[in-house]
Coordinates of C-alpha atoms and ligand atoms in Angstrom, one line a residue:
M1 CA 60.3 39.4 -83.9
P2 CA 61.4 42.6 -82.1
L3 CA 64.4 42.3 -79.7
L4 CA 62.7 44.2 -76.9
N5 CA 59.6 45.8 -75.5
T6 CA 58.6 48.6 -77.9
A7 CA 55.9 50.2 -75.8
T8 CA 56.0 54.0 -75.5
P9 CA 58.5 54.8 -72.7
I10 CA 57.0 56.1 -69.4
K11 CA 58.7 59.0 -67.6
L12 CA 60.3 58.6 -64.2
R13 CA 61.7 61.4 -62.0
L14 CA 64.6 61.2 -59.6
N15 CA 64.0 62.6 -56.2
R16 CA 67.7 63.2 -55.5
D17 CA 70.9 64.2 -57.3
L18 CA 72.0 61.0 -58.9
A19 CA 72.4 62.3 -62.4
R20 CA 76.2 62.5 -62.1
T21 CA 76.6 58.9 -60.7
I22 CA 74.4 57.6 -63.5
K23 CA 76.3 59.5 -66.2
R24 CA 79.5 58.0 -64.7
G25 CA 78.2 54.6 -65.5
H26 CA 76.4 53.3 -62.4
P27 CA 73.4 51.5 -64.0
W28 CA 71.0 51.0 -61.1
V29 CA 68.4 53.2 -59.5
Y30 CA 66.6 52.0 -56.4
A31 CA 62.9 52.6 -55.9
E32 CA 63.5 55.1 -53.0
A33 CA 65.4 57.4 -55.3
L34 CA 62.4 57.9 -57.6
R35 CA 59.9 60.6 -56.9
D36 CA 57.0 58.2 -57.5
L37 CA 56.4 54.7 -58.8
P38 CA 53.8 54.9 -61.6
K39 CA 51.8 51.8 -62.3
A40 CA 53.2 50.0 -65.3
P41 CA 54.0 46.4 -66.3
A42 CA 57.5 45.1 -65.2
G43 CA 60.0 45.7 -67.9
S44 CA 58.4 48.8 -69.4
P45 CA 60.8 51.1 -71.3
A46 CA 61.3 54.3 -69.4
I47 CA 63.0 57.7 -69.6
L48 CA 64.7 58.9 -66.4
L49 CA 64.5 62.6 -65.6
D50 CA 66.7 64.5 -63.1
N51 CA 65.4 65.9 -59.9
R52 CA 66.1 69.6 -60.8
K53 CA 64.9 70.7 -64.2
G54 CA 63.4 67.4 -65.3
Q55 CA 66.1 66.9 -68.0
P56 CA 66.5 63.3 -69.4
V57 CA 69.4 61.5 -67.7
A58 CA 69.1 58.0 -69.1
V59 CA 66.8 55.5 -70.8
G60 CA 66.2 52.0 -69.5
M61 CA 63.7 49.5 -68.1
Y62 CA 61.3 50.0 -65.2
D63 CA 59.9 47.6 -62.7
P64 CA 57.6 49.2 -60.1
N65 CA 57.6 46.1 -57.9
S66 CA 61.3 45.6 -57.6
P67 CA 63.6 47.5 -55.1
L68 CA 65.8 47.9 -58.2
A69 CA 63.2 49.9 -60.0
F70 CA 65.2 51.3 -62.9
R71 CA 68.0 49.8 -64.9
V72 CA 70.0 52.0 -67.3
C73 CA 70.2 50.9 -70.9
D74 CA 71.8 54.1 -72.2
T75 CA 73.0 57.3 -70.6
D76 CA 72.0 59.3 -73.6
G77 CA 68.5 60.2 -72.4
E78 CA 67.5 61.0 -76.0
T79 CA 68.2 57.5 -77.3
N80 CA 65.3 55.4 -78.7
L81 CA 65.3 52.0 -77.2
D82 CA 64.5 50.1 -80.4
D83 CA 65.9 47.1 -82.3
R84 CA 68.7 49.2 -83.8
W85 CA 69.9 50.1 -80.3
A86 CA 69.6 46.4 -79.1
E87 CA 71.4 45.1 -82.2
H88 CA 74.2 47.5 -81.7
R89 CA 74.7 46.2 -78.2
L90 CA 74.6 42.5 -79.2
R91 CA 77.0 43.1 -82.1
K92 CA 79.4 44.9 -79.8
A93 CA 79.2 42.0 -77.3
Y94 CA 79.9 39.5 -80.0
E95 CA 82.9 41.5 -81.4
L96 CA 84.5 41.4 -78.0
R97 CA 84.2 37.6 -77.7
R98 CA 85.6 37.2 -81.2
T99 CA 88.7 39.0 -80.3
L100 CA 89.0 37.0 -77.1
F101 CA 88.6 33.4 -78.3
D102 CA 89.8 31.2 -81.1
G103 CA 88.6 27.7 -82.0
Q104 CA 90.2 26.3 -78.8
T105 CA 87.5 27.9 -76.7
T106 CA 83.9 27.4 -77.9
G107 CA 82.2 27.8 -74.5
Y108 CA 82.0 31.4 -73.3
R109 CA 79.6 34.1 -72.0
F110 CA 78.3 35.8 -75.1
V111 CA 76.4 38.6 -73.2
N112 CA 76.9 39.6 -69.6
G113 CA 74.0 41.8 -68.6
E114 CA 75.0 45.2 -67.3
G115 CA 78.7 44.4 -68.2
D116 CA 77.6 44.6 -71.9
S117 CA 75.1 47.4 -71.3
T118 CA 72.3 44.8 -71.8
P119 CA 70.7 44.9 -68.3
G120 CA 69.5 41.6 -67.0
L121 CA 70.2 39.7 -70.2
V122 CA 72.8 36.8 -69.9
I123 CA 73.7 34.5 -72.8
D124 CA 76.2 31.6 -72.5
R125 CA 77.3 29.9 -75.7
Y126 CA 78.4 26.3 -76.0
G127 CA 79.4 25.7 -79.6
D128 CA 76.3 26.3 -81.7
I129 CA 74.0 26.1 -78.7
A130 CA 73.1 29.2 -76.6
V131 CA 71.5 29.4 -73.2
L132 CA 69.6 32.6 -72.3
K133 CA 68.8 33.8 -68.9
L134 CA 66.8 36.9 -67.8
D135 CA 67.4 38.3 -64.4
G136 CA 63.9 38.8 -62.9
P137 CA 60.5 40.2 -64.0
G138 CA 62.0 43.6 -65.2
P139 CA 64.3 42.0 -67.8
C140 CA 61.6 39.3 -68.6
G141 CA 59.2 42.1 -69.6
F142 CA 61.8 44.2 -71.4
W143 CA 63.7 41.7 -73.5
N144 CA 62.0 39.6 -76.1
P145 CA 63.8 36.2 -75.8
V146 CA 62.5 34.9 -79.1
G147 CA 63.7 38.0 -80.9
V148 CA 67.1 37.7 -79.3
A149 CA 67.2 34.0 -80.2
E150 CA 66.4 34.8 -83.8
W151 CA 69.2 37.4 -83.9
L152 CA 71.7 34.8 -82.5
A153 CA 70.7 32.3 -85.2
K154 CA 71.0 34.9 -88.0
H155 CA 74.2 36.6 -86.9
A156 CA 76.2 34.2 -84.7
S157 CA 75.7 30.7 -86.3
I158 CA 73.7 29.5 -83.4
T159 CA 71.2 26.6 -84.1
T160 CA 69.5 26.2 -80.7
V161 CA 68.6 28.6 -78.0
F162 CA 67.3 27.4 -74.7
E163 CA 66.0 29.7 -72.1
R164 CA 66.6 28.8 -68.4
R165 CA 63.8 30.2 -66.3
K166 CA 63.7 28.9 -62.7
E167 CA 61.7 31.7 -61.1
R168 CA 58.6 30.8 -63.1
G169 CA 58.4 27.3 -61.6
R170 CA 59.7 25.6 -64.7
E171 CA 63.3 24.8 -65.8
G172 CA 63.2 26.3 -69.2
R173 CA 62.0 26.2 -72.8
V174 CA 63.4 26.0 -76.3
L175 CA 63.3 29.3 -78.1
I176 CA 64.6 28.1 -81.4
G177 CA 65.9 24.7 -82.6
D178 CA 65.4 21.3 -81.0
E179 CA 65.4 20.6 -77.3
P180 CA 68.9 19.6 -76.3
N181 CA 68.4 16.1 -75.1
E182 CA 72.0 15.4 -74.4
P183 CA 74.8 17.4 -72.8
V184 CA 76.5 19.7 -75.3
S185 CA 80.2 19.3 -76.1
F186 CA 82.5 22.3 -76.2
L187 CA 86.1 23.3 -75.7
E188 CA 87.8 25.4 -73.1
R189 CA 91.4 26.2 -74.0
G190 CA 91.5 22.9 -75.9
L191 CA 90.1 20.9 -73.0
K192 CA 87.0 18.9 -73.8
F193 CA 83.9 19.4 -71.7
T194 CA 80.1 18.8 -71.8
A195 CA 77.4 21.0 -70.4
D196 CA 73.9 19.9 -69.5
V197 CA 72.2 23.1 -70.5
V198 CA 68.7 21.9 -69.5
H199 CA 69.3 20.5 -66.0
G200 CA 72.9 21.6 -65.0
Q201 CA 73.8 24.3 -62.5
K202 CA 73.9 27.8 -63.8
T203 CA 73.7 27.4 -67.6
G204 CA 75.5 24.0 -67.4
F205 CA 79.1 25.0 -66.7
F206 CA 81.0 27.5 -64.6
L207 CA 82.5 29.5 -67.5
D208 CA 83.8 32.2 -65.1
Q209 CA 86.6 30.0 -63.7
R210 CA 88.2 29.4 -67.1
D211 CA 91.4 31.5 -66.6
N212 CA 91.7 30.3 -63.0
R213 CA 91.6 26.7 -64.2
H214 CA 94.4 27.6 -66.6
V215 CA 96.5 28.8 -63.7
I216 CA 96.0 25.5 -61.9
R217 CA 96.9 23.7 -65.2
S218 CA 100.2 25.6 -65.4
L219 CA 101.2 24.7 -61.8
A220 CA 100.0 21.1 -61.7
Q221 CA 103.1 19.3 -63.2
G222 CA 104.3 16.6 -60.8
R223 CA 101.9 17.6 -58.0
S224 CA 99.0 15.9 -56.3
V225 CA 95.8 17.9 -56.4
V226 CA 92.5 17.8 -54.5
N227 CA 89.6 19.7 -56.0
L228 CA 86.8 20.5 -53.5
F229 CA 83.4 21.6 -54.8
S230 CA 84.4 20.3 -58.1
Y231 CA 81.0 20.3 -59.9
T232 CA 81.8 18.6 -63.3
G233 CA 85.6 18.7 -62.7
G234 CA 86.8 21.8 -64.6
F235 CA 89.8 22.3 -62.2
S236 CA 90.5 18.5 -62.0
I237 CA 90.8 18.1 -65.8
A238 CA 93.0 21.2 -66.0
A239 CA 95.2 19.8 -63.3
G240 CA 95.3 16.3 -65.0
I241 CA 96.2 17.8 -68.4
G242 CA 98.8 20.0 -66.6
G243 CA 100.6 16.8 -65.4
A244 CA 99.2 16.2 -61.9
T245 CA 100.4 12.9 -60.4
Q246 CA 97.1 12.3 -58.7
V247 CA 93.8 14.2 -58.6
T248 CA 91.0 13.8 -56.0
T249 CA 87.6 15.3 -57.0
V250 CA 85.0 16.0 -54.4
D251 CA 81.4 17.3 -54.8
L252 CA 78.2 16.6 -52.8
A253 CA 76.3 15.8 -56.0
Q254 CA 77.0 12.3 -57.3
P255 CA 76.0 13.1 -60.9
A256 CA 78.5 16.0 -61.0
V257 CA 81.3 13.7 -59.8
T258 CA 80.3 11.1 -62.3
T259 CA 80.4 13.7 -65.1
A260 CA 83.8 14.9 -63.8
H261 CA 85.2 11.3 -64.2
D262 CA 83.6 11.1 -67.7
H263 CA 85.4 14.4 -68.5
W264 CA 88.6 13.0 -67.2
I265 CA 88.4 10.1 -69.6
L266 CA 87.1 12.2 -72.5
N267 CA 90.4 14.1 -72.3
G268 CA 92.4 11.0 -72.6
L269 CA 93.7 11.0 -69.0
D270 CA 94.6 7.8 -67.1
P271 CA 91.5 6.8 -65.0
S272 CA 93.7 5.2 -62.3
V273 CA 95.1 8.6 -61.4
H274 CA 91.7 10.2 -60.7
E275 CA 89.8 9.6 -57.5
P276 CA 86.1 10.9 -57.8
I277 CA 84.4 11.2 -54.4
A278 CA 80.7 12.2 -53.8
A279 CA 80.8 13.7 -50.3
D280 CA 80.2 16.8 -48.2
A281 CA 83.4 18.8 -48.5
F282 CA 83.3 19.9 -44.8
Q283 CA 83.2 16.2 -43.7
F284 CA 85.8 15.2 -46.3
L285 CA 88.1 17.9 -44.9
T286 CA 87.7 16.7 -41.3
Q287 CA 88.3 13.1 -42.3
A288 CA 91.2 13.7 -44.6
G289 CA 92.7 16.0 -41.9
S290 CA 92.5 13.4 -39.2
R291 CA 93.9 10.7 -41.5
K292 CA 96.8 13.1 -42.2
R293 CA 96.3 12.9 -46.0
R294 CA 98.1 15.7 -47.8
W295 CA 98.0 17.1 -51.3
E296 CA 100.3 19.6 -53.0
I297 CA 97.6 21.7 -54.4
T298 CA 94.2 22.2 -52.8
I299 CA 91.3 24.0 -54.6
V300 CA 88.3 25.2 -52.7
D301 CA 85.5 26.7 -54.8
P302 CA 82.3 26.6 -52.8
P303 CA 78.9 27.9 -53.9
S304 CA 77.9 31.4 -52.8
F305 CA 77.4 31.1 -49.1
A306 CA 76.2 34.8 -48.9
P307 CA 73.4 35.3 -51.4
N308 CA 72.4 38.4 -49.4
Q309 CA 73.7 40.9 -46.9
E310 CA 72.1 39.1 -43.9
S311 CA 74.0 35.9 -44.5
V312 CA 77.4 37.5 -44.6
A313 CA 78.4 36.6 -41.0
R314 CA 77.4 32.9 -41.4
A315 CA 79.1 32.8 -44.8
T316 CA 82.3 34.2 -43.4
A317 CA 82.5 31.5 -40.8
A318 CA 81.9 28.8 -43.4
Y319 CA 84.6 30.2 -45.8
Q320 CA 87.0 30.4 -42.9
S321 CA 86.4 26.8 -41.8
L322 CA 86.9 25.6 -45.4
I323 CA 90.1 27.6 -45.8
S324 CA 91.5 26.4 -42.5
G325 CA 90.5 22.8 -43.4
G326 CA 92.0 23.3 -46.8
A327 CA 95.3 24.6 -45.3
R328 CA 95.5 21.6 -43.0
I329 CA 95.4 19.1 -45.9
T330 CA 97.9 21.0 -48.0
A331 CA 101.5 19.8 -47.8
G332 CA 104.3 22.1 -46.7
G333 CA 105.3 24.3 -49.6
G334 CA 102.1 23.4 -51.3
L335 CA 99.4 25.7 -52.9
L336 CA 95.9 26.5 -51.7
A337 CA 93.6 28.1 -54.2
A338 CA 90.4 29.6 -52.6
A339 CA 87.6 31.1 -54.5
S340 CA 84.4 33.0 -53.5
C341 CA 81.6 33.9 -55.9
S342 CA 79.6 36.0 -53.4
S343 CA 79.3 39.6 -54.4
H344 CA 78.5 40.5 -50.7
I345 CA 82.1 39.5 -49.7
D346 CA 84.6 41.8 -51.4
L347 CA 88.2 41.0 -52.1
E348 CA 89.5 42.7 -49.0
M349 CA 87.1 40.8 -46.8
F350 CA 88.0 37.6 -48.6
L351 CA 91.7 38.1 -48.1
K352 CA 91.0 38.7 -44.4
I353 CA 89.0 35.4 -44.2
C354 CA 91.9 33.6 -45.9
E355 CA 94.3 35.1 -43.3
E356 CA 92.1 34.0 -40.4
G357 CA 91.5 30.5 -41.9
V358 CA 95.2 29.9 -42.6
S359 CA 96.2 31.1 -39.1
E360 CA 93.5 28.9 -37.5
A361 CA 95.3 25.9 -39.2
R362 CA 98.5 27.2 -37.6
R363 CA 100.1 27.9 -41.0
R364 CA 101.4 30.9 -42.7
A365 CA 101.0 31.8 -46.4
T366 CA 102.2 34.1 -49.1
V367 CA 99.9 35.4 -51.9
L368 CA 101.0 34.2 -55.3
S369 CA 98.2 35.8 -57.2
V370 CA 94.8 37.3 -56.9
Q371 CA 92.4 36.9 -59.8
G372 CA 88.8 37.4 -60.7
Q373 CA 86.4 36.7 -63.5
P374 CA 87.6 36.5 -67.2
P375 CA 87.0 39.2 -69.9
D376 CA 83.9 37.5 -71.3
H377 CA 82.3 38.4 -67.9
P378 CA 82.8 42.2 -68.1
S379 CA 81.4 44.6 -65.4
P380 CA 80.8 48.3 -65.4
L381 CA 83.7 50.1 -63.7
A382 CA 81.2 52.0 -61.6
L383 CA 79.5 48.7 -60.4
P384 CA 81.8 46.8 -58.0
E385 CA 78.9 44.5 -57.1
F386 CA 79.2 43.0 -60.5
R387 CA 82.8 41.8 -59.9
Y388 CA 81.7 38.9 -57.8
L389 CA 84.4 36.3 -58.3
K390 CA 87.6 36.2 -56.2
F391 CA 90.3 33.6 -56.7
V392 CA 93.3 33.8 -54.3
L393 CA 96.3 31.6 -54.8
L394 CA 98.4 31.0 -51.7
R395 CA 101.6 29.2 -51.1
L396 CA 101.7 27.6 -47.6
D397 CA 104.9 27.4 -45.6
Ligands
SAH1 N1 84.6 24.4 -59.2 C1 83.4 24.2 -60.0 C2 82.2 25.0 -59.6 C3 81.8 24.9 -58.2 S1 80.1 25.3 -57.9 C4 83.8 24.3 -61.5 O1 84.9 24.8 -61.7 O2 83.0 24.0 -62.3 C5 79.8 24.7 -56.4 C6 79.7 23.2 -56.2 O3 79.6 22.9 -54.9 C7 78.4 22.6 -56.8 O4 78.7 21.6 -57.8 C8 77.7 21.9 -55.6 O5 77.1 20.7 -56.0 C9 78.8 21.7 -54.7 N2 78.4 21.7 -53.3 C10 77.5 22.4 -52.6 N3 77.6 22.2 -51.3 C11 78.5 21.2 -51.1 C12 79.1 20.6 -50.0 N4 78.7 20.8 -48.7 N5 80.1 19.7 -50.2 C13 80.6 19.5 -51.4 N6 80.1 20.1 -52.5 C14 79.1 20.9 -52.4

């Protein structure tokens, strides 16, 4: 099966001088920057021509119904978007991961869309199972998921590929192999985890926090830890293995908290040291604060409160209240780790929110480190929106 849509590319013309920006690596062209929007199926291959002489600037995929009408696949406008091109991209993505990981990490992002010059195509790997996600109708029409799955089976020792597809009203489908009926086991820096690739959040695990979990692991020795918005306990297990004296794990979803405790036991940790709590984190903070409970490390990793520009003000207030609540339950001299995965709140804004939140709790803090997403989640230098993850580690006075 082909890896992508092999229709004859249609021609699109810019209506403004964006050629330089695109050549510098910005991979998105919005509908208003195109002279016209010819009728074509979403995901049609296209050649982008400049606004002056009509010279080719790039090749990519076109979606006439999306505000993001053109996504760049290659800035050589003469390139044929064929299987050779696609294979080259997949091979390059795989090479990077092979240099990054040894047998101690078998769960990682194999392909990260624009960050691997494969627009809209995301693949996470858990051992020999892969989960594929296409970001909207354009990528769905451009990439051939079965072709990609066959490539993974042939070149990357993958036995099963499952496609997650929420936007079409169904959770997903198997592309090759057997439907994964059970959570899949994998390693993250030697820690044992499982991912429910069919029903879990994202593709089953938040692989993007790997390095940040490692920071917590390296600081946990002899300290008590509370992990808010824990999902399946990634940070909790890292803290436990790092030598935490007590770990409290909080998530709204009971199944996530149950899995977190299973993960705790799976890693040979003492169950009496782990306190799993299914609760709303905001309420938990209020109660723990009024009972004057304190932990030496507090982790706050909420879901994206700002999925779009309109929700930024409300999201800012929510983050601030969490950080202030988190600061209140952190012991003097303790650490507060705050994360945000919203691309609409940039690092500078997030640091400001941290400052406001800490000061609302009448505390002061120093910044120990500022981190982001790990190298298996690369982003084009020219596309800051793609660097969505912020992780700020504070020491409180
Ligand atoms: N830290 C996690 C990822 C967090 S994702 C990890 O390392 O894997 C965000 C989590 O917040 C989800 O598991 C979701 O169930 C949970 N969540 C959403 N709203 C919540 C709330 N109000 N209180 C507690 N948890 C919440």
